[in-house]
Short mmCIF file of C-alpha atoms and ligand atoms in Angstrom, two decimals:
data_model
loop_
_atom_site.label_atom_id
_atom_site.label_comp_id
_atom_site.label_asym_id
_atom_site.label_seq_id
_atom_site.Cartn_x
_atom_site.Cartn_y
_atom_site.Cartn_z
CA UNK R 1 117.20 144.78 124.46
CA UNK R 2 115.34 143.35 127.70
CA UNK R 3 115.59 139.76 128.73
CA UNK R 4 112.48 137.88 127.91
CA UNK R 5 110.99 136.71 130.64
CA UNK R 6 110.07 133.16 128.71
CA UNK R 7 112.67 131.27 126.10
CA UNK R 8 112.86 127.77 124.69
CA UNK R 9 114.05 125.18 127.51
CA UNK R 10 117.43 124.34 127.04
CA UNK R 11 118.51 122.87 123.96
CA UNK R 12 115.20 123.19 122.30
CA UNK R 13 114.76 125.85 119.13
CA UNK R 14 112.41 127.58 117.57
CA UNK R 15 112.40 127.30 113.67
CA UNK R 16 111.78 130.96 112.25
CA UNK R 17 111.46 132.72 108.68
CA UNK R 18 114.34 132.76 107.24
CA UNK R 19 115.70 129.07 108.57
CA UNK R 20 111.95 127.31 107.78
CA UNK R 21 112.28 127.52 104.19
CA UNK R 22 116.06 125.59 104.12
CA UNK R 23 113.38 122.74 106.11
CA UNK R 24 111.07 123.23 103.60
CA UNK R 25 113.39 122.27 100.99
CA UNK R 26 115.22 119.57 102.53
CA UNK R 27 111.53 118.38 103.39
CA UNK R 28 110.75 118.38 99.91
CA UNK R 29 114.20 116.88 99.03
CA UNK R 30 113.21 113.69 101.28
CA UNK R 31 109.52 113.53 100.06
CA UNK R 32 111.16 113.11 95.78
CA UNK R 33 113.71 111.07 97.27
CA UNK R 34 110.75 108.42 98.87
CA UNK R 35 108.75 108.93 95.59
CA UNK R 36 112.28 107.80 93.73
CA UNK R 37 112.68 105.28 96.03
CA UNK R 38 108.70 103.85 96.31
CA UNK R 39 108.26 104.90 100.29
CA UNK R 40 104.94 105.67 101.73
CA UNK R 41 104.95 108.01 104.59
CA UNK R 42 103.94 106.94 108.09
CA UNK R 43 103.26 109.72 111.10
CA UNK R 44 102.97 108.21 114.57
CA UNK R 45 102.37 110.32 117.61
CA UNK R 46 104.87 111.97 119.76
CA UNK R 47 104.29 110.46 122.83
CA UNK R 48 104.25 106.54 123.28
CA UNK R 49 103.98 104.14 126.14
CA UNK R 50 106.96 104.07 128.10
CA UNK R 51 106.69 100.17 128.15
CA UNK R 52 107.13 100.42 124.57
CA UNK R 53 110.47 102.38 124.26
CA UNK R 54 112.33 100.82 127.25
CA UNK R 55 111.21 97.40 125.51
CA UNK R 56 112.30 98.56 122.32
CA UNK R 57 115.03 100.38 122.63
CA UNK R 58 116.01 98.78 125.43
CA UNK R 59 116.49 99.24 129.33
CA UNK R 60 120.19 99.72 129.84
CA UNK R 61 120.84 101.92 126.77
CA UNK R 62 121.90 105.51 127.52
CA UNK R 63 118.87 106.67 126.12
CA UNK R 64 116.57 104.96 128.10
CA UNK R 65 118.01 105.05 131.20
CA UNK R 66 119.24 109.08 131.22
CA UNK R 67 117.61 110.91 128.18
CA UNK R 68 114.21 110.09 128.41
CA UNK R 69 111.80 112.92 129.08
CA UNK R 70 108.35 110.92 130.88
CA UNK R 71 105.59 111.53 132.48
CA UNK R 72 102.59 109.97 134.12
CA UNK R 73 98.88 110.77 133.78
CA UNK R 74 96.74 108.59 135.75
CA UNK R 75 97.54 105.12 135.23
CA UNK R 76 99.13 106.23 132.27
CA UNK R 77 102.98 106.14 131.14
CA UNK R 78 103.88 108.71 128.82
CA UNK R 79 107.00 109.24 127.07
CA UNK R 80 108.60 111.73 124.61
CA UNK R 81 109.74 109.36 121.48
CA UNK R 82 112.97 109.69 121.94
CA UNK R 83 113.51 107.47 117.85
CA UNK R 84 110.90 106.36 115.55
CA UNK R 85 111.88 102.65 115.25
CA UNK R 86 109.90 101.39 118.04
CA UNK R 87 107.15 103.41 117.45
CA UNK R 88 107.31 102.02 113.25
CA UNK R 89 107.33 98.23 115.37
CA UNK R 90 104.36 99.40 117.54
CA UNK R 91 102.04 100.66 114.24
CA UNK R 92 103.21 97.58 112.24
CA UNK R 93 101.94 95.14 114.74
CA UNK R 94 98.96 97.22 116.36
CA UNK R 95 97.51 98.10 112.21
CA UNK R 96 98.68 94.20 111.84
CA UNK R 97 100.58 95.30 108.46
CA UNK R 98 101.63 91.59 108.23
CA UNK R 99 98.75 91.06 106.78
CA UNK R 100 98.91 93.90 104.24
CA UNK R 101 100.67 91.61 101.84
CA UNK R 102 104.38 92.29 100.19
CA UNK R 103 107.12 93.76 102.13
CA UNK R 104 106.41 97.66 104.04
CA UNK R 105 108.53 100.31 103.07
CA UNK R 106 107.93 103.07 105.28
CA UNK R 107 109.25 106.89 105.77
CA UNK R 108 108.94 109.39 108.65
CA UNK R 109 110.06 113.40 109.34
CA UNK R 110 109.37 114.71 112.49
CA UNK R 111 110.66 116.01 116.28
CA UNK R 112 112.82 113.21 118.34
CA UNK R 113 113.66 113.99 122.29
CA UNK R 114 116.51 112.96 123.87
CA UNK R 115 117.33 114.61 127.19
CA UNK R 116 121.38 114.85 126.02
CA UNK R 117 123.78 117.71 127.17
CA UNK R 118 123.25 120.01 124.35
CA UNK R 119 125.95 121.22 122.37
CA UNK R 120 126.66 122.00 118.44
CA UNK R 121 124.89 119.40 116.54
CA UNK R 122 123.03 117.22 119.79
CA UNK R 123 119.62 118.96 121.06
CA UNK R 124 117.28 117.92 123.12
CA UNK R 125 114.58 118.45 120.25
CA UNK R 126 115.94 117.10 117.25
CA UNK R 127 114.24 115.97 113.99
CA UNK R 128 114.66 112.66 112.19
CA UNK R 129 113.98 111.72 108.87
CA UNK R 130 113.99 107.83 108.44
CA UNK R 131 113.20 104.81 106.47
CA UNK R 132 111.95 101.11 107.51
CA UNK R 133 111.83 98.43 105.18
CA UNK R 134 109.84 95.65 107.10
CA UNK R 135 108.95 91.81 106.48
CA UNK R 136 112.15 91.14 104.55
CA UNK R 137 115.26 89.83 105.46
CA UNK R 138 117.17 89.72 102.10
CA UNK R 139 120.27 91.72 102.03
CA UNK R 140 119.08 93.51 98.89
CA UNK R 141 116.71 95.10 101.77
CA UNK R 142 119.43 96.42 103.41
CA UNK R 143 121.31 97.99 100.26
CA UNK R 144 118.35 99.65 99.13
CA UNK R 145 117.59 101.40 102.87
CA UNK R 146 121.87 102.11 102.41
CA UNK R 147 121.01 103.51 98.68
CA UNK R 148 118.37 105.75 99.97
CA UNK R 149 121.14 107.38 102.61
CA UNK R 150 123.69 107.82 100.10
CA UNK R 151 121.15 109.09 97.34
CA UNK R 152 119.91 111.85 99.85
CA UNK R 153 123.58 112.86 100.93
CA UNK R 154 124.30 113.02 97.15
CA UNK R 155 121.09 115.10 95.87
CA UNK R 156 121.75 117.59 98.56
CA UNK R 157 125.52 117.78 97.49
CA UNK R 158 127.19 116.95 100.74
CA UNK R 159 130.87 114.66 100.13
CA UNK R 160 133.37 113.74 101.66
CA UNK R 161 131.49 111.30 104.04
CA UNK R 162 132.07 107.77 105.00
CA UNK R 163 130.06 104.57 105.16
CA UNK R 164 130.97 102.86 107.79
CA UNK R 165 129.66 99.13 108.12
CA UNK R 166 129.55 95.94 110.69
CA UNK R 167 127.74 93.23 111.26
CA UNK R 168 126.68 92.18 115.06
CA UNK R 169 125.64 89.04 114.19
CA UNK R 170 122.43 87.04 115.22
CA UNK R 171 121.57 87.03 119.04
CA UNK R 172 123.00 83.31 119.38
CA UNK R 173 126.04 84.94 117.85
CA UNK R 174 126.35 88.47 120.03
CA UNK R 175 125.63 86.19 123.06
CA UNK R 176 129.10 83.93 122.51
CA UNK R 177 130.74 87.17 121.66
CA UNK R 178 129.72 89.03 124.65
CA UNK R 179 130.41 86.41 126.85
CA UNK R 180 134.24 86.14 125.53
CA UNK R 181 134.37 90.45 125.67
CA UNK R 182 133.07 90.09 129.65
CA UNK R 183 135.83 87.26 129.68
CA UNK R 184 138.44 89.52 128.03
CA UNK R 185 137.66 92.59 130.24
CA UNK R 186 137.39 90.82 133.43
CA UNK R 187 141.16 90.62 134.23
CA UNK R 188 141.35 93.77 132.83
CA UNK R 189 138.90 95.56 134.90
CA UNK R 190 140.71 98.15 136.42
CA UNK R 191 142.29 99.67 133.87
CA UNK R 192 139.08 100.51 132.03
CA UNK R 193 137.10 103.96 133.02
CA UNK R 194 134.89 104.11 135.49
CA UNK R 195 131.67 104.26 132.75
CA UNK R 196 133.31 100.94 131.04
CA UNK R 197 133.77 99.37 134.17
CA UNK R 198 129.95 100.38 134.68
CA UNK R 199 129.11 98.82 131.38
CA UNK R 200 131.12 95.78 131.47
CA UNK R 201 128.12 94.65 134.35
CA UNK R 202 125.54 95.03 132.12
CA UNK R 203 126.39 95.46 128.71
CA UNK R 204 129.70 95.21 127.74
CA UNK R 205 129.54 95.69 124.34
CA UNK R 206 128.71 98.86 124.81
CA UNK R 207 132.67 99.51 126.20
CA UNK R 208 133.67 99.45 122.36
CA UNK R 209 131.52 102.60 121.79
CA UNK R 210 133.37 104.42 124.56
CA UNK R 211 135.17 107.48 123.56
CA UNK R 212 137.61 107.80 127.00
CA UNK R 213 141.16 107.56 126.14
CA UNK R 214 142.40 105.29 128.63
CA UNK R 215 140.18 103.23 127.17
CA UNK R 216 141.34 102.90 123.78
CA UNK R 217 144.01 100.73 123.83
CA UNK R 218 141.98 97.76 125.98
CA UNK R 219 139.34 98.12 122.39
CA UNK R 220 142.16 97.82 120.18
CA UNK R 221 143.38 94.25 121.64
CA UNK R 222 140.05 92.80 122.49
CA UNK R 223 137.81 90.05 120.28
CA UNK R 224 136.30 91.11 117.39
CA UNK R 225 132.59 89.69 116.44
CA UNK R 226 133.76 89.29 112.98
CA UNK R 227 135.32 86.04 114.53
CA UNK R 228 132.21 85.10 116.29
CA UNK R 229 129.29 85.54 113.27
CA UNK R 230 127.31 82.28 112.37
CA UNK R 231 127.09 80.84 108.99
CA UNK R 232 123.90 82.93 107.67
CA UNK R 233 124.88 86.05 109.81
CA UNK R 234 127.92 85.89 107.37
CA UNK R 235 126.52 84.83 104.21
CA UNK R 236 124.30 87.44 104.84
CA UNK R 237 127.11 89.96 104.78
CA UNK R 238 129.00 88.63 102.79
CA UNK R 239 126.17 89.42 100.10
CA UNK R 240 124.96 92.87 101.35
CA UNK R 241 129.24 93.97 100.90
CA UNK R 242 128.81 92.34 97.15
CA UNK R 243 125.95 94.48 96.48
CA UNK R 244 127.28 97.57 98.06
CA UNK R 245 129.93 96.99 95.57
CA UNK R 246 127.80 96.37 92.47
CA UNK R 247 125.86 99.42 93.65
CA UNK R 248 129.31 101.74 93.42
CA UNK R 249 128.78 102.40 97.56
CA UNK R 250 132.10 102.20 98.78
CA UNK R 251 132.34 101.81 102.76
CA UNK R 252 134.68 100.68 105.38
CA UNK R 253 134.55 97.50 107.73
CA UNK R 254 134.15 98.74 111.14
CA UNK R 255 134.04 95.91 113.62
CA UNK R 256 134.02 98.33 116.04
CA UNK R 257 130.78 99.48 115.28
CA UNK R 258 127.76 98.71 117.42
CA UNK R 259 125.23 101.17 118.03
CA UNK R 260 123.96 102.33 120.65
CA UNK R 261 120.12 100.81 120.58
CA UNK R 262 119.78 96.94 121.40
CA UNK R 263 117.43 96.10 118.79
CA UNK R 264 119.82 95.36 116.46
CA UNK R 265 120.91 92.36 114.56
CA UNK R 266 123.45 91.69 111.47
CA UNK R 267 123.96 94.92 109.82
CA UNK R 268 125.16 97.97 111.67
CA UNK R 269 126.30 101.10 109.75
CA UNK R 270 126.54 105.00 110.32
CA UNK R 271 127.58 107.57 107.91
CA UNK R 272 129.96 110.61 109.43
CA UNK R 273 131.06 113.69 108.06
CA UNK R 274 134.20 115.42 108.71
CA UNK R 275 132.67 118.68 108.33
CA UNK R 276 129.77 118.28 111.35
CA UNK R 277 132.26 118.82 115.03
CA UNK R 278 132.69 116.08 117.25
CA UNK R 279 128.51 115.04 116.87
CA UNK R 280 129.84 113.82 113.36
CA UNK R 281 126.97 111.42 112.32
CA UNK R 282 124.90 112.18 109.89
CA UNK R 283 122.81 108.84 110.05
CA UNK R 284 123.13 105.80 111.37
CA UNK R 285 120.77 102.57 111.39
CA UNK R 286 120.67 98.85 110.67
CA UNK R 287 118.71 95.40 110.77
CA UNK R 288 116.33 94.66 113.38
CA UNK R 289 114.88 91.08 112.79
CA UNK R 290 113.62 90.24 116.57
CA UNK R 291 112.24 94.21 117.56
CA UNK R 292 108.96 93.68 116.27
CA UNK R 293 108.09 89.71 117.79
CA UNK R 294 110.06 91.66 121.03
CA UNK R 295 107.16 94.38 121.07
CA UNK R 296 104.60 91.27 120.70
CA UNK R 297 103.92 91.75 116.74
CA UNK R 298 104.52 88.85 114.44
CA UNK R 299 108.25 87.25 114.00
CA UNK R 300 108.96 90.08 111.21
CA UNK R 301 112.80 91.06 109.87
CA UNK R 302 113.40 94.51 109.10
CA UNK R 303 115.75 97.36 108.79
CA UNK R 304 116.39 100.97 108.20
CA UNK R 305 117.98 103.88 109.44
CA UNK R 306 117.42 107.81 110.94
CA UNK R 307 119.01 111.29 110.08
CA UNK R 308 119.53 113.61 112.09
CA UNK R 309 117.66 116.93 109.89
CA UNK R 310 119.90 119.56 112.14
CA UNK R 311 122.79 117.54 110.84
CA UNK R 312 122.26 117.52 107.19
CA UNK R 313 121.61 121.62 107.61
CA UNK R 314 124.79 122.02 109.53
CA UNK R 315 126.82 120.28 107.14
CA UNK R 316 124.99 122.17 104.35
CA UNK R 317 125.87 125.51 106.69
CA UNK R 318 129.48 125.00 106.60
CA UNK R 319 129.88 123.49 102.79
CA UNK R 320 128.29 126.46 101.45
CA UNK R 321 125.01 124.32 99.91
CA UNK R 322 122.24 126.98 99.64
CA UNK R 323 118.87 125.45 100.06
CA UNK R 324 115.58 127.27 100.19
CA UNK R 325 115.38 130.66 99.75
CA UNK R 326 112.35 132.79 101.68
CA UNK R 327 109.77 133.01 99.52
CA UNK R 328 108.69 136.72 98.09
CA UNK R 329 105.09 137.74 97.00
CA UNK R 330 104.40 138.53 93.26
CA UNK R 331 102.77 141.91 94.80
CA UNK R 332 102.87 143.99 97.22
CA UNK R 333 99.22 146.62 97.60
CA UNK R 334 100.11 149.51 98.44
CA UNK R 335 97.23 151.53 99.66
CA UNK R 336 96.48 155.46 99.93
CA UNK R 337 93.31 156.06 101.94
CA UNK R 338 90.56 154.67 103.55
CA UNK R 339 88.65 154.02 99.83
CA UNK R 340 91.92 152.32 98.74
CA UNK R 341 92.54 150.03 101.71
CA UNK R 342 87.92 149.06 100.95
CA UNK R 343 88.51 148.27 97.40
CA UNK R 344 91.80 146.27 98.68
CA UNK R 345 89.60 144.17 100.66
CA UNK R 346 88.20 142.16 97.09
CA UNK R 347 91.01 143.21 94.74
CA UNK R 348 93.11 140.94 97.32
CA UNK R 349 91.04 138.12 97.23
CA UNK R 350 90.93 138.20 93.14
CA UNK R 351 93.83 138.57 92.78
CA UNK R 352 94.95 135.54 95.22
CA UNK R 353 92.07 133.54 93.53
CA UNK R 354 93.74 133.83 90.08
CA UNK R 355 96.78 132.55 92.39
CA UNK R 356 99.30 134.84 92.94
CA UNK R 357 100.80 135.89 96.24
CA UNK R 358 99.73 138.84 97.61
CA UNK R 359 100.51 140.86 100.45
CA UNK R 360 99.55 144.46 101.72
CA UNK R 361 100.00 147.09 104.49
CA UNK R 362 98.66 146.50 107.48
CA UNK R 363 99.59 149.91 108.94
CA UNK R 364 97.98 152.87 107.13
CA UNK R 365 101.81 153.84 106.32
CA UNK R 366 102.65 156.77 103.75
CA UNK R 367 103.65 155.62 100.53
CA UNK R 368 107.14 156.09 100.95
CA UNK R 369 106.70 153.51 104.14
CA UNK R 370 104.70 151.13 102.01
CA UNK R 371 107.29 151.06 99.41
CA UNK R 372 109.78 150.58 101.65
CA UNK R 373 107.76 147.51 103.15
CA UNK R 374 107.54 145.89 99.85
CA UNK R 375 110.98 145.96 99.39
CA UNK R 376 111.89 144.65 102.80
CA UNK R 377 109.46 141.66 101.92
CA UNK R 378 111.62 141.36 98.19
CA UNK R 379 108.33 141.65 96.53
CA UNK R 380 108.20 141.08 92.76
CA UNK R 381 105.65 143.94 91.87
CA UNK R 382 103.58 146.88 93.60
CA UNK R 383 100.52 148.04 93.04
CA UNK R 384 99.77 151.59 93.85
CA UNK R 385 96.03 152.11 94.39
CA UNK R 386 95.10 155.71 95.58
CA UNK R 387 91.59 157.82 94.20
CA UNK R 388 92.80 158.67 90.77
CA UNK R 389 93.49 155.20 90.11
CA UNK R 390 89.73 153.97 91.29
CA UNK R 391 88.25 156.87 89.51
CA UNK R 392 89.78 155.87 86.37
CA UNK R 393 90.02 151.73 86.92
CA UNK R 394 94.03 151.85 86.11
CA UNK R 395 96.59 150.72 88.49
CA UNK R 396 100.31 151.52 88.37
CA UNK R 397 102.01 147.63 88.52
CA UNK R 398 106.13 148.49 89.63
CA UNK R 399 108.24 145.57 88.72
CA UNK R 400 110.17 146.43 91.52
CA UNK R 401 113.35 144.77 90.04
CA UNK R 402 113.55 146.30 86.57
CA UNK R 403 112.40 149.79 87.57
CA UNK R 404 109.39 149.38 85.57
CA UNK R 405 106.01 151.19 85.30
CA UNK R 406 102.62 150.33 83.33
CA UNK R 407 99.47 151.32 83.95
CA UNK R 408 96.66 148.47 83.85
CA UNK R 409 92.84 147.16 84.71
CA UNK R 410 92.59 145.24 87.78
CA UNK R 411 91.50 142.43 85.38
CA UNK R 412 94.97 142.77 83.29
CA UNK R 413 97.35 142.38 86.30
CA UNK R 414 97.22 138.89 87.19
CA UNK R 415 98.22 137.83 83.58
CA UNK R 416 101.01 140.11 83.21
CA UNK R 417 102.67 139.27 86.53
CA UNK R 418 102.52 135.53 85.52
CA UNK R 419 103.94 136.32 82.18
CA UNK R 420 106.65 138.38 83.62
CA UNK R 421 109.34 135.40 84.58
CA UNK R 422 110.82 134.81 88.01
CA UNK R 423 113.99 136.31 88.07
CA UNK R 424 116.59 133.66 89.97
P1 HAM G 501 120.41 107.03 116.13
O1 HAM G 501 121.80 106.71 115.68
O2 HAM G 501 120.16 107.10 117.57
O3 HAM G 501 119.49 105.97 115.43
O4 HAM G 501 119.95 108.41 115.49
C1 HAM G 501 120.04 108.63 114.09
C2 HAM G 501 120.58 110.02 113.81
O5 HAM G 501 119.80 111.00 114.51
C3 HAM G 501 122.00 110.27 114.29
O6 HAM G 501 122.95 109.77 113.36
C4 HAM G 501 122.04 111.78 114.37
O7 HAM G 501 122.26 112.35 113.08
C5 HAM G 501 120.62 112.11 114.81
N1 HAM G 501 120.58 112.39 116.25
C6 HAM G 501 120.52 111.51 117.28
N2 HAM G 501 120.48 112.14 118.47
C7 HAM G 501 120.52 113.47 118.20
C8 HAM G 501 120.50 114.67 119.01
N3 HAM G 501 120.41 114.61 120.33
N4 HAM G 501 120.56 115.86 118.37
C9 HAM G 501 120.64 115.93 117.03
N5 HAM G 501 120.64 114.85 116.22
C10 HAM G 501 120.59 113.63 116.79
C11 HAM G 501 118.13 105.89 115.60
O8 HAM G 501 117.46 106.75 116.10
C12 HAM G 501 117.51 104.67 114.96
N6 HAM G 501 116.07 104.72 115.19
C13 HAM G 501 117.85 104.60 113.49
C14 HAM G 501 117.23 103.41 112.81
C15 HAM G 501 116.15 103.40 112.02
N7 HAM G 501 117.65 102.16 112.91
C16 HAM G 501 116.86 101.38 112.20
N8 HAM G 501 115.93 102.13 111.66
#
């Protein structure tokens, strides 16, 4: 086969027949699961002000300063969303929601952008589905955006994953513990990697994220912010663990955990599968009580989480979880001749009027070629219309999987196919 001259840029996919309908369903799976759950959907544009994201997400973060694909148009700062967080902040305070009464519990599906080094699981195009629970800062809040993850993972069938859970405290709190992790790592300086010794000038907490060996062992002795959480940063915990339990949720305390966006506050959590490959998360979010004041909306707690879509079809993939089979038309027209293919013309559009699907050839194939179409397409029925079936008004319907023939008015067909069940 030649090369094409044109393909998708690197790390970017096309979706085609086949694939689209496992999206479909795990679409659909998200949509029941926001109905369950009381979520109204929100769709923001893909491109936001870059002032926004490197705001929001935050300056120093990998993702703002090496994954971001921008642009400029005029005066104009343009940036791929590279999460929908921000963008949730930006339509809460610019649609002033505040003022909407009651807390917001929001949903989103769509295309992320991260300009990452693609491999098995990380693309440059990715899709997200997430929720945001905003103007709340109970921990019952953050159970119930944790209860939406696990209830997902669980409908489409996926174990064997874990919860794992943190909390980073207030600012005031993540400011003493930073301070004594830039103390700790100081001294310690040149044993660390060269990208930890990077971060330790300008974010240091980001070090216990790193995944370079010689690392590892500086992480394992250095402070934990478990020791360095306030009084409500705690209580606060201390009540989301107690309904995690009541809920059945089991997890595991992580006080390594941080994240790798700086919006966050308190609770931290990501869920990981064993079967995804070294890009093992499956979702990740947490609280975000100053993001929303940061991107000048109203002082407003919140908190939610992301999935990556690719993710949750991989794992399905390799676990054997069939979603979404291609759809197949109740009939198939075959035509023979050029009065055939006329009367086809209105036959088709009764007959997709009294709401079957309905396809036809598009080729003026033989017969044998037409039947041979409707096959590839797994239709349900065919409908062979040649002269001696318009001169006498009766069409042969094939149920094409019991090897079944009747002969029948156009007006008769429609009813028959629907009372004819779909066989699974
Ligand atoms: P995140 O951890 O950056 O969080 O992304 C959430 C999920 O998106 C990841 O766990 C992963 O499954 C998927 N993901 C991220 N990058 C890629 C990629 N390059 N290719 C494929 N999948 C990817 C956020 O984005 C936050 N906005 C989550 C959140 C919502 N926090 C609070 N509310």
């Amino acid at each position: 086969m030649a090369q094409p001259t044109y393909r998708t840029h690197h790390g970017m996919h096309d979706i085609l027949p086949g694939e689209v309908e496992k999206w479909q369903a795990l679409e659909t799976m998200i949509r029941t699961a926001a109905r369950t759950f009381h979520f109204s959907e929100i769709r923001t544009p893909i491109l936001e002000m870059t002032e926004l994201i490197s705001r929001g997400v935050g300056q120093d973060t990998d993702i703002v300063s090496k994954e971001i694909f921008s642009f400029d148009r005029g005066d104009d700062h343009y940036v791929l969303r590279p999460e929908c967080t921000a963008p949730v902040a930006r339509a809460y305070t610019e649609h002033h929601m505040d003022q909407w009464g009651g807390t917001r519990k929001l949903f989103y599906i769509g295309p992320m952008f991260r300009a990452e080094r693609p491999q098995k699981g990380r693309q440059r195009q990715f899709h997200q589905f997430g929720v945001e629970i905003l103007g709340s800062d109970d921990p019952m809040a953050d159970l119930e955006t944790i209860s939406f993850m696990v209830h997902l993972i669980e409908t489409l069938g996926i174990p064997r994953t874990t919860l794992r859970l943190n909390s980073i405290g207030d600012p005031e709190d993540r400011q003493r513990y930073l301070s004594a992790l830039e103390a700790w790592f100081e001294p310690r300086k040149a044993d660390l990697s060269e990208i930890s010794r990077d971060r330790l000038g300008r974010n240091a907490l980001r070090i216990l994220d790193s995944k370079e060996e010689e690392d590892q062992p500086l992480i394992a002795e250095a402070p934990r912010i478990t020791e360095f959480l306030g009084e409500e940063a705690k209580n606060h915990f201390v009540r989301l663990c107690s309904y995690l339990d009541l809920a059945g949720i089991k997890y595991e305390l992580d006080p390594l955990l941080v994240r790798g966006l700086d919006y966050y506050s308190r609770t931290a959590f990501e869920l990981t599968s064993p079967d995804l490959g070294s890009q093992d998360a499956l979702a990740g979010g947490g609280r975000y009580d100053r993001l929303i004041e940061d991107v000048g909306g109203p002082s407003t707690p919140a908190v939610g989480f992301a999935a990556g879509m690719e993710r949750l079809l991989i794992a399905c993939e390799e676990l054997g979880i069939e979603l979404g089979k291609p759809a197949r038309p109740d009939l198939y027209l075959v035509t023979l001749g050029e009065e055939a293919r006329s009367w086809a013309v209105s036959a088709l559009k009764k007959l997709r009027n009294a709401g079957l699907s309905v396809t036809t050839d598009y080729s003026v194939r033989s017969m044998k070629a037409q039947m041979k179409d409707a096959n590839r397409e797994n239709a349900r029925f065919t409908l062979i219309v040649g002269s001696e079936e318009l001169k006498e008004n009766r069409f042969t319907l094939r149920n094409m999987q019991e090897s079944e023939e009747q002969s029948l008015s156009l007006e008769e067909i429609a009813g028959k196919i629907r009372s004819t069940s779909v066989p699974t």
